[in-house]
Structures are given as structure tokens and as C-alpha cells.
Short mmCIF file of C-alpha atoms in Angstrom, two decimals:
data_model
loop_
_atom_site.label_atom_id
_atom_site.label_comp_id
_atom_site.label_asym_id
_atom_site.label_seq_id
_atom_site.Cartn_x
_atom_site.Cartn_y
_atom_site.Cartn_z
CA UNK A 1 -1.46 -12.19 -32.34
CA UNK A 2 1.45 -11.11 -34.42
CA UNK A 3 5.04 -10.36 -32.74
CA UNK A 4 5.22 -7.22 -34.21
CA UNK A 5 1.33 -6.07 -33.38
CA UNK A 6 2.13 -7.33 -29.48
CA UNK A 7 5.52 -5.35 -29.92
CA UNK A 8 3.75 -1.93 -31.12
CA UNK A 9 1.38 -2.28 -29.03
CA UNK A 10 3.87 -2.67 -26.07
CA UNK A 11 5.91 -0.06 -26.94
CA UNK A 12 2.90 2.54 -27.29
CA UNK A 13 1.38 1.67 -24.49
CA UNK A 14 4.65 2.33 -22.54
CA UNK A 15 5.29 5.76 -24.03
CA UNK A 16 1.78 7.21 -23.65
CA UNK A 17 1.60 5.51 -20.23
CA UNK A 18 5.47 7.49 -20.05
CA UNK A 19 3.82 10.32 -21.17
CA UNK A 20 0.90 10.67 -18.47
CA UNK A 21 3.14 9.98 -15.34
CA UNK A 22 5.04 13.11 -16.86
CA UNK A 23 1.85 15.20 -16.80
CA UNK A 24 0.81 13.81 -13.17
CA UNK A 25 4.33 14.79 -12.04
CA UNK A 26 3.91 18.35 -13.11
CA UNK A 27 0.63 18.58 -11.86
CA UNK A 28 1.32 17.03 -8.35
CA UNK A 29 5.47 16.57 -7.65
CA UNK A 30 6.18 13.81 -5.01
CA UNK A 31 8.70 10.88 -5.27
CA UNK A 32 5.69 8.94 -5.85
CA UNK A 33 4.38 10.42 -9.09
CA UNK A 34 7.37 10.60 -10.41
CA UNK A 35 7.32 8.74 -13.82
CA UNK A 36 9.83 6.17 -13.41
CA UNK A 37 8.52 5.36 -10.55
CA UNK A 38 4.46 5.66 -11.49
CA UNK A 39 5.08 3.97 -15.15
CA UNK A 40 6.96 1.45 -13.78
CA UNK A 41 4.24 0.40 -10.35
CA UNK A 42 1.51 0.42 -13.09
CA UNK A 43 3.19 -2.11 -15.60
CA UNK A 44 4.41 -3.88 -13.16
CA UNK A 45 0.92 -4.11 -11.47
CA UNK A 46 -0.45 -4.47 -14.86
CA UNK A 47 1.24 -7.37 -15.88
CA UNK A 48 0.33 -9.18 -12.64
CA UNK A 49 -3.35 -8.55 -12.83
CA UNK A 50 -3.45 -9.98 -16.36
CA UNK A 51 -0.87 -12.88 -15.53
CA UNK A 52 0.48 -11.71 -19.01
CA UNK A 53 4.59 -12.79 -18.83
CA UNK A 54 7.65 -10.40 -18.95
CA UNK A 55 9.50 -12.02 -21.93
CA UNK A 56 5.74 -11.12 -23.87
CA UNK A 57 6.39 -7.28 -22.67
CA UNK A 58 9.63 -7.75 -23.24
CA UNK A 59 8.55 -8.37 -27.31
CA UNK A 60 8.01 -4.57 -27.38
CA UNK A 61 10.32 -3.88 -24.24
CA UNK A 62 13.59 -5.25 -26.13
CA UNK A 63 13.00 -2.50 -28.87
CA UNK A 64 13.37 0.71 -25.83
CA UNK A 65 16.41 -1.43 -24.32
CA UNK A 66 18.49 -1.06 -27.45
CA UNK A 67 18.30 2.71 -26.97
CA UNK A 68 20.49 2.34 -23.37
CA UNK A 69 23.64 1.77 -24.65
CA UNK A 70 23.76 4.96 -26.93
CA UNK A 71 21.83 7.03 -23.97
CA UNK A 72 25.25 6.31 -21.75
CA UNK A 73 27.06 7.57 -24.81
CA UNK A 74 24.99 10.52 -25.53
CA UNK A 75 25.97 11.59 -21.42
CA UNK A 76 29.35 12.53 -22.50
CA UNK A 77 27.19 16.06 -24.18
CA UNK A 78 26.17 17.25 -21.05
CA UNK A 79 29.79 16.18 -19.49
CA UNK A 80 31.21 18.19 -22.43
CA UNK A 81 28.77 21.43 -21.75
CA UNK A 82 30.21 21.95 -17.90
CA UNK A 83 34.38 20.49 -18.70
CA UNK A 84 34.86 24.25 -16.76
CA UNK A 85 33.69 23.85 -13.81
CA UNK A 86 34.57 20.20 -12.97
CA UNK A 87 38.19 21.32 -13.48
CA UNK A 88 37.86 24.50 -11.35
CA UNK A 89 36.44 21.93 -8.58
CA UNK A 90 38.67 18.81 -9.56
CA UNK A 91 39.93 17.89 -5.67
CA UNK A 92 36.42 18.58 -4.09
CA UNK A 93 35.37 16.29 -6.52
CA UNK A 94 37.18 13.39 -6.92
CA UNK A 95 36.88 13.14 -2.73
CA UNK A 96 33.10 13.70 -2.59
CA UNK A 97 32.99 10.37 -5.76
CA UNK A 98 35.18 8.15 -3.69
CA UNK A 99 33.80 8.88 -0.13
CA UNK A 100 30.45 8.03 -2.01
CA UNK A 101 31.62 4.89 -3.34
CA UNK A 102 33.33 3.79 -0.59
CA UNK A 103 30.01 4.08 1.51
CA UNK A 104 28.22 2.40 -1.06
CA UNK A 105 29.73 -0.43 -1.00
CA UNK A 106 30.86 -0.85 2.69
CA UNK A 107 27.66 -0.15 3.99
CA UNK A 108 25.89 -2.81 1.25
CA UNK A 109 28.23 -5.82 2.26
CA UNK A 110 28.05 -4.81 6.24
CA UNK A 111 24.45 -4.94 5.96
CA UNK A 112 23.99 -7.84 4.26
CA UNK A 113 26.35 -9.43 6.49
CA UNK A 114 24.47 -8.32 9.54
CA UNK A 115 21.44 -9.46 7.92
CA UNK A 116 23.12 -13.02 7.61
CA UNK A 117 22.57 -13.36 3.77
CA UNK A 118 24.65 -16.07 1.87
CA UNK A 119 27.67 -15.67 0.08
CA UNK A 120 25.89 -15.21 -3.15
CA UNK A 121 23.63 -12.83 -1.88
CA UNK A 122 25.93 -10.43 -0.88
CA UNK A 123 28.17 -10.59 -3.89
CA UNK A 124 24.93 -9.33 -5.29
CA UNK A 125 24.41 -6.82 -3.09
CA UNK A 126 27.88 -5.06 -3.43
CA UNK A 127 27.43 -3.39 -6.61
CA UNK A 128 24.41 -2.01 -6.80
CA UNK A 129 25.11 1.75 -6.70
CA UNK A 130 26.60 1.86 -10.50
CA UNK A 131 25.18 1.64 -13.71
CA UNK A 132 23.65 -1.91 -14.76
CA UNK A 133 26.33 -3.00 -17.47
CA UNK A 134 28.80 -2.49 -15.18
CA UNK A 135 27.32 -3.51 -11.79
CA UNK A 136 26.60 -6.93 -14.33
CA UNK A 137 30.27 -7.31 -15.45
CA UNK A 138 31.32 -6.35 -11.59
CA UNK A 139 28.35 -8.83 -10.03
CA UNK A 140 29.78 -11.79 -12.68
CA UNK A 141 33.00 -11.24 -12.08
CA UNK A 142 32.13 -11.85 -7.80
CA UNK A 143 30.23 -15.08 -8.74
CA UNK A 144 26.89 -13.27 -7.59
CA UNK A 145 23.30 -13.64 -9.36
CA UNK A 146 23.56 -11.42 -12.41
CA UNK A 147 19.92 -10.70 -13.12
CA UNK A 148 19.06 -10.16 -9.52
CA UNK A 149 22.10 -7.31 -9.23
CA UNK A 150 20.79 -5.78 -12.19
CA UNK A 151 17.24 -5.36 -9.72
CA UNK A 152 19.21 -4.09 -7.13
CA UNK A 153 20.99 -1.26 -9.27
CA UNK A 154 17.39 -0.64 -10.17
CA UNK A 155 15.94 -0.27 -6.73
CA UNK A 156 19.29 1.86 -5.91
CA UNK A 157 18.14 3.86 -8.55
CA UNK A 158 14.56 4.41 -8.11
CA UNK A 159 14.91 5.45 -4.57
CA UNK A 160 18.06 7.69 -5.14
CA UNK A 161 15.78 9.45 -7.43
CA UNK A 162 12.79 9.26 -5.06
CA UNK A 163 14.01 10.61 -1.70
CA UNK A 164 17.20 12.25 -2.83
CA UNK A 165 15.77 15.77 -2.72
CA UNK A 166 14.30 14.36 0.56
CA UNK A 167 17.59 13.21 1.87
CA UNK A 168 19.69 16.47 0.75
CA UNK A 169 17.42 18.68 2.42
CA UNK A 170 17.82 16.84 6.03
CA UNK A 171 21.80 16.93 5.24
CA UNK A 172 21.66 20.98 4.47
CA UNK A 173 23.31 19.90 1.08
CA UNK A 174 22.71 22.75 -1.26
CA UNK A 175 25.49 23.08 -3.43
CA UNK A 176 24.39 22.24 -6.74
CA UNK A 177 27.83 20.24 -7.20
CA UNK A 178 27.38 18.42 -4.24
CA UNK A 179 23.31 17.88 -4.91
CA UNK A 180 24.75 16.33 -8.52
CA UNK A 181 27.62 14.51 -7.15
CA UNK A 182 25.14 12.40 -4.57
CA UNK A 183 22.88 11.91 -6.92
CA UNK A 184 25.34 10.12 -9.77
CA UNK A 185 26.70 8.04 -7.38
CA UNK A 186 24.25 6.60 -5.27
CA UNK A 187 21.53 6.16 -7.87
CA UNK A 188 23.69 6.21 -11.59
CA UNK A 189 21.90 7.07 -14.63
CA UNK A 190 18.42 7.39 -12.87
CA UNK A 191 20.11 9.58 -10.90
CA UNK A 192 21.81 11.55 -13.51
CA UNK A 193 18.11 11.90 -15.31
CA UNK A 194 16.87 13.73 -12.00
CA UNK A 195 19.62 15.65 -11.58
CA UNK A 196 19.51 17.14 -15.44
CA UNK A 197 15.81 17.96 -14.13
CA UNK A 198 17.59 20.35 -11.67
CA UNK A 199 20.16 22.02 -13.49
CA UNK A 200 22.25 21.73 -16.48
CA UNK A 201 25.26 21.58 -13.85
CA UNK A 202 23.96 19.31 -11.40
CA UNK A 203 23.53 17.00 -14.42
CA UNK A 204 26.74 17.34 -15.94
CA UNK A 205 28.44 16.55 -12.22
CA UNK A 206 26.05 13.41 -12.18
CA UNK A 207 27.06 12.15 -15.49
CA UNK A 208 30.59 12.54 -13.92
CA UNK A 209 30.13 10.93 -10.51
CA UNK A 210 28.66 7.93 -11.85
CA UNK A 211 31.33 7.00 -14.50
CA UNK A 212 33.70 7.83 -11.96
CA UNK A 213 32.31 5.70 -9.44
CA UNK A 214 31.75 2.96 -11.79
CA UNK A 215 35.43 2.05 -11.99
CA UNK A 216 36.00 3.09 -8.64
CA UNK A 217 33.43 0.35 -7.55
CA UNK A 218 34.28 -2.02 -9.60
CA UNK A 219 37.98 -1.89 -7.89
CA UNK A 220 36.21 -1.70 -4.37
CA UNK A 221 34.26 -4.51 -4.95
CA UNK A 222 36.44 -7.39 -5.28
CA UNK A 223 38.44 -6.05 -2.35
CA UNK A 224 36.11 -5.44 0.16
CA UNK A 225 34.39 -9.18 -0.76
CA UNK A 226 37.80 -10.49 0.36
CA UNK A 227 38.70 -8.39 3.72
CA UNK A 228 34.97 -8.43 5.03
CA UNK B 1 13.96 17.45 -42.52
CA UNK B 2 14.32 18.40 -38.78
CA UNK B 3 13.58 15.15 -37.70
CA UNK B 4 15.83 13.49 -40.65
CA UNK B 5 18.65 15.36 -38.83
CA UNK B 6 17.42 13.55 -35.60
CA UNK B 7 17.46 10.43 -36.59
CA UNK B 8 20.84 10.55 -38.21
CA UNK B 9 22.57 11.89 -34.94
CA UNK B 10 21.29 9.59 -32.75
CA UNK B 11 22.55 6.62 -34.86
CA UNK B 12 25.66 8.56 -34.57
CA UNK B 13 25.27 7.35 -30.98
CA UNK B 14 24.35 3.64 -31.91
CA UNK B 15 27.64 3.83 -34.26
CA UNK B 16 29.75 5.17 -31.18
CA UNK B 17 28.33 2.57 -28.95
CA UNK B 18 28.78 -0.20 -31.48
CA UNK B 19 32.37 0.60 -31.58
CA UNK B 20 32.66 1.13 -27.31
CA UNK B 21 30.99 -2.86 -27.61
CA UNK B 22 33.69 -3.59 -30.10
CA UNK B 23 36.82 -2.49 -28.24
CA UNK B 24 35.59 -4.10 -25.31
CA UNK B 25 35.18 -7.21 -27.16
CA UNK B 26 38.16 -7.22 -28.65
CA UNK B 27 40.53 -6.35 -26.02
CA UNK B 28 38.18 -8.32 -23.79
CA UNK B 29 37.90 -5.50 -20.90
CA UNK B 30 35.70 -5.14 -17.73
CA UNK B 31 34.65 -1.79 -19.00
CA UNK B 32 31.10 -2.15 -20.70
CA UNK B 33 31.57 -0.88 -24.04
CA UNK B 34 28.82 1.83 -23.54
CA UNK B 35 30.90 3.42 -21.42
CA UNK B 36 33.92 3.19 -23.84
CA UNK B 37 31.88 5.23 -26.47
CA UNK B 38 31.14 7.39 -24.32
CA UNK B 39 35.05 8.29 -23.65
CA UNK B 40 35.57 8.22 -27.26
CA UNK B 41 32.85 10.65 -28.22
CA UNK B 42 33.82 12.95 -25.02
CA UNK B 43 37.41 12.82 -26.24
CA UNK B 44 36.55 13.71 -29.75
CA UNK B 45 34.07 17.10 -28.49
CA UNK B 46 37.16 17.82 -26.51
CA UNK B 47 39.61 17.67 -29.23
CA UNK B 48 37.41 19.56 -31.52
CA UNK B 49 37.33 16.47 -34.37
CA UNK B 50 33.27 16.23 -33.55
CA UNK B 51 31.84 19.63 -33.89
CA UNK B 52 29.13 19.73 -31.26
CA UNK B 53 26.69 20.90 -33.32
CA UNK B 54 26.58 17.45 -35.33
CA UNK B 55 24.71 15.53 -32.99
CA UNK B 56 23.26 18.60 -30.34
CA UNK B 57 19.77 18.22 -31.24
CA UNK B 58 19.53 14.10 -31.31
CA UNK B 59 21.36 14.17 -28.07
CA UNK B 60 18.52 16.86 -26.25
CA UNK B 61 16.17 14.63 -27.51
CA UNK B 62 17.07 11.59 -25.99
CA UNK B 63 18.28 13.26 -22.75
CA UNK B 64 14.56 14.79 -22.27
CA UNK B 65 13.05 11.58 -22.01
CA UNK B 66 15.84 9.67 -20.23
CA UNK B 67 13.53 7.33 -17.65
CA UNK B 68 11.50 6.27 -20.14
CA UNK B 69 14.12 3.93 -21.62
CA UNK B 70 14.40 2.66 -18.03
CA UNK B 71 10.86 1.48 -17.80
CA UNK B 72 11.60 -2.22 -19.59
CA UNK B 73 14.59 -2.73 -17.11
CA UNK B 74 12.90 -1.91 -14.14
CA UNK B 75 9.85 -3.55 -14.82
CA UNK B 76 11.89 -6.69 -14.56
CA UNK B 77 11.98 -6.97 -11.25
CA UNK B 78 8.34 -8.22 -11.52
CA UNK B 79 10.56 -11.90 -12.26
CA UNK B 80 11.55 -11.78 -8.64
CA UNK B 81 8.40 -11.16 -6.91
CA UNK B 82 8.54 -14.05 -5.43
CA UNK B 83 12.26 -13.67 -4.10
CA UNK B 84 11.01 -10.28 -2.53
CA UNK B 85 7.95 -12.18 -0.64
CA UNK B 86 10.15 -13.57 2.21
CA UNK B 87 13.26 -12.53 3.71
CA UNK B 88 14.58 -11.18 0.70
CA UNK B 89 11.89 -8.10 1.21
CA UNK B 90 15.03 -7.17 3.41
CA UNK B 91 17.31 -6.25 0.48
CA UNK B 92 15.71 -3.67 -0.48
CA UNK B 93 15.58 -1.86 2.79
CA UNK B 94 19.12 -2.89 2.58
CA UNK B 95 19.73 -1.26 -1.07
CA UNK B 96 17.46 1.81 -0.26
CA UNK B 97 19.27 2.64 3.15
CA UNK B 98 22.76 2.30 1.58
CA UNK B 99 21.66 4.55 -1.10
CA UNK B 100 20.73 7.30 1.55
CA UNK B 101 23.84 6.53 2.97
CA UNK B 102 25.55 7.45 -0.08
CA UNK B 103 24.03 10.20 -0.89
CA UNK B 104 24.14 12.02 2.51
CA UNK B 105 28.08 10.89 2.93
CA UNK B 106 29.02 12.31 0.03
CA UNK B 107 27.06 15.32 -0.30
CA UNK B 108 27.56 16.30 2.81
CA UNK B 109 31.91 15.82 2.10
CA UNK B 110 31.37 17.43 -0.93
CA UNK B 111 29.35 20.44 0.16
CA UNK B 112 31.90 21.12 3.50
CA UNK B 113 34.69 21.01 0.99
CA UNK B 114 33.45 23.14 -1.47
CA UNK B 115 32.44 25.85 1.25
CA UNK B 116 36.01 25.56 2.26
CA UNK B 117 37.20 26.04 -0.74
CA UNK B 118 35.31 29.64 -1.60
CA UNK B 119 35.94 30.74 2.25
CA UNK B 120 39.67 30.52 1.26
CA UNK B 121 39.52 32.25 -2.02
CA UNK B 122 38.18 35.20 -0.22
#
């Protein structure tokens, strides 16, 4: 079989597969049916079954990861839309980000070290609350196991996505600023893609949180690695 | 033609990131360029040089359908099944408890401030 017939195929399969989580989601809403989530558990389940190899999805899968990089960019639309009110709410803000990053990244080395992971492991560990390209650079930078960071800022991700609603409900959180700001920067762009769900403004304050938190972490990081 | 327009605008998004990758490159900074061109392109709607309306519709498309272009990523992790078998199942109770953490600490601060801050307007 062709490259380009595996690729197609790949990339089709993907979309309508995409496209039917969607519909399941709408029909029944829980953190499991929710197509990130649902799409992903069936590929990944699919691919085992069939003992068919990532770097062969990955023929088709390469063609949807070029569109990443200009989906960060396009964020700075919705950022745009809602300039207003992040200014009107600048201080509550920029406290809410860092408190949020500082947790993430406390509580990830602490636990790993209290789990009595190696070295490596926990430089892995430490980033995983921002978005991939820059939990990679921060990861590299730490001397921990790029690829498997770029899992954890996936699993992050997921699960923000997942229980967040879950979580925020427990906490009484039900300002739509504070929903946002939790969910951009404990769970980045997969975050920020739930959020938009929500509102326009919890999106915008999302898009926000996790660029903010992405050089905030990336300062954290190297610190905490040394004083812990 | 309405799709035409589409396509156009959102390689007005692959230029902008091209040129975030570039800057990075060439300055050799920590900041992925993604995120660069996605400064630039905020500071241009900002400063009125980029009209909104020039890439609106190519932008709502994309953001629609955001998880979708997650799937490939995330379907990596089926490389590291075999790291998650044994102790390293851990990490991810590890990663998924930290990200509660995160989200409770700082919604919760954020919320509590944010009260505080109408209650003293009024």
C-alpha cells in the first residue's frame, strides 16, 4: 500500500471517527464521551488490536500535527475578542495564573519525590501542566525524557478537560473567569478547547492563563528542580 | 469562494507561525515559536495593522474543531504502554492529581478574589 493511500486513509478515518465522538458527546455528556478522550481510547485500542505501529498512523497523523502550531497562533483571536475584561480583572488574574502554576509544579516534583522516582523521572514530571512545545523546550532544558513529558502534558490535559467541571463544582468555583483561568493552566490548550465550549469568556481567560503560565513554568521549573 | 477565503486565512496562520519558528531560531530563544506568532498576530489586532475581519472566519473554523488536531499527539502515548504497565502506572495518578490540584488552587484564589473585588465596588 501506497504512503499517500495509508495517509488518506488515516486521516479520514480520524476525522469521521472525530466526528462521531462529537455526536455521542451531545447525545450523552460525561468526561468519558468526550471526543478527545473517546477518539483517542479507540485509536489507541485500535492500533493495539491490529498490532499496526504508530509511526504507520503517524503517515496520516503527521499531516493533522502540522495544523498545531498555527492553532496556538490562531488563540490570540479569542484573546483579542475579551482584551476588556482581562484588563478590568488584571490583579485577580495574574494571582489566580501564578498560584496555579506554582501548585502545578510543586505538587508534581513533591509527588514524584514521595513516590521515589529517579532524577530523570521527575525532571519529566515538572512540566507537564503547559503546552507541549514548551513543556518540550522546558523538559530538555532539565535533562528529562522529552517524548515521555510530552505524554504527561497530554494526560494533564485529558483529565483537566475530563473532571474539571467535576472538580469546580466540589470547589463552588463559578465565576466564569475563575472556571477559565483553572482550566488554561492546569490542562493548556485541551483545556482552553473546553473552556471555549463554555463561553466565549471562559475561553479567552484560558487562552490567557496558559501562555501566561507557560513562561511562568518554565521559570519555576528549573528552580524548584534545584531547591527540592 | 467562501471556502477560498478559508483557506487563505488559515495559511495566514501557517505564515505567522513560520515566522514565530523563525525568530525563535534565529535569536535562539526558549520560547517555542508558536507562541511567538501568536504575540505577533495579537499585537498586530491590537494595533489595528490586521483588521480582524481578514482572518475571522479561518480562525472559527479551526477553533470549532480544536481536539481533533490533538488526537495524533495523544495517541502517542500508545509508545509507552509498556512504561505505564509497572510502577510508572503511578505517574499518571501523579499527573492527574496535580492537575486537580491546580485547578481547585487556583480557581478557588481566583474566584475569592474576584468576589472581593465586586463586594468592594459596591
Amino acid at each position: 500500500m501506497s504512503s499517500f493511500f495509508i495517509g488518506i486513509v488515516t486521516i479520514a478515518g480520524a476525522f469521521i471517527l472525530y466526528q462521531f465522538s462529537k455526536k455521542m458527546y451531545s447525545v450523552k455528556p460525561s468526561p468519558f464521551t468526550m471526543p478527545i478522550f473517546l477518539s483517542t481510547a479507540t485509536i489507541v485500542i485500535f492500533l493495539i488490536l491490529t498490532g499496526i505501529p504508530y509511526e504507520t498512523f503517524m503517515i496520516g497523523g503527521q499531516w493533522i500535527d502540522i495544523f498545531l502550531g498555527p492553532i496556538v497562533v490562531s488563540l490570540a483571536v479569542p484573546l483579542y475578542r475579551e482584551i476588556h475584561l482581562i484588563k478590568k480583572y488584571a490583579g485577580a488574574i495574574s494571582i489566580g495564573i501564578f498560584a496555579g502554576s506554582l501548585t502545578g509544579v510543586f505538587t508534581g516534583i513533591a509527588g514524584a519525590k514521595l513516590l521515589g522516582f529517579e532524577g530523570w523521572l521527575i525532571q519529566s514530571v515538572a512540566a507537564k501542566s503547559v503546552t507541549a512545545p514548551i513543556a518540550i523546550s522546558i523538559t530538555d532544558t532539565a535533562g528529562g525524557n522529552v517524548s515521555l513529558a510530552a505524554v504527561f502534558v497530554m494526560i494533564a490535559g485529558v483529565s483537566g478537560a475530563m473532571f474539571g467541571p467535576v472538580i469546580l463544582k466540589i470547589c463552588r468555583i463559578q465565576h466564569p473567569i475563575a472556571k477559565g483561568l483553572s482550566f488554561g493552566t492546569a490542562s493548556h490548550a485541551i483545556g482552553t478547547a473546553k473552556a471555549l465550549e463554555n463561553s466565549k469568556i471562559e475561553g479567552a481567560i484560558s487562552v490567557l492563563s496558559m501562555t501566561i503560565s507557560a513562561v511562568i513554568v518554565s521559570f519555576l521549573v528549573p528552580v524548584f528542580l534545584i531547591v527540592m | 469562494m467562501k471556502y477560498f477565503i478559508m483557506i487563505l486565512q488559515i495559511s495566514v496562520l501557517f505564515l505567522f507561525n513560520f515566522i514565530g519558528q523563525f525568530i525563535q531560531g534565529y535569536f535562539s530563544l526558549s520560547i517555542p515559536g508558536s507562541l511567538i506568532g501568536m504575540l505577533l498576530l495579537f499585537s498586530l489586532l491590537i494595533l489595528k495593522v490586521l483588521p480582524l475581519t481578514w482572518i475571522q472566519s479561518g480562525v472559527d473554523f479551526l477553533l470549532k474543531d480544536i481536539p481533533f488536531f490533538f488526537i495524533p499527539v495523544t495517541v502517542g502515548v500508545v509508545q509507552y504502554l509498556s512504561f505505564f504497565y509497572g510502577k510508572g502506572s503511578l505517574t499518571i495518578l501523579l499527573v492527574v492529581i496535580s492537575t486537580f490540584f491546580v485547578i481547585g488552587v487556583s480557581g478557588t484564589l481566583t474566584n475569592f478574589l474576584l468576589k472581593k473585588e465586586v463586594k468592594s465596588y459596591e
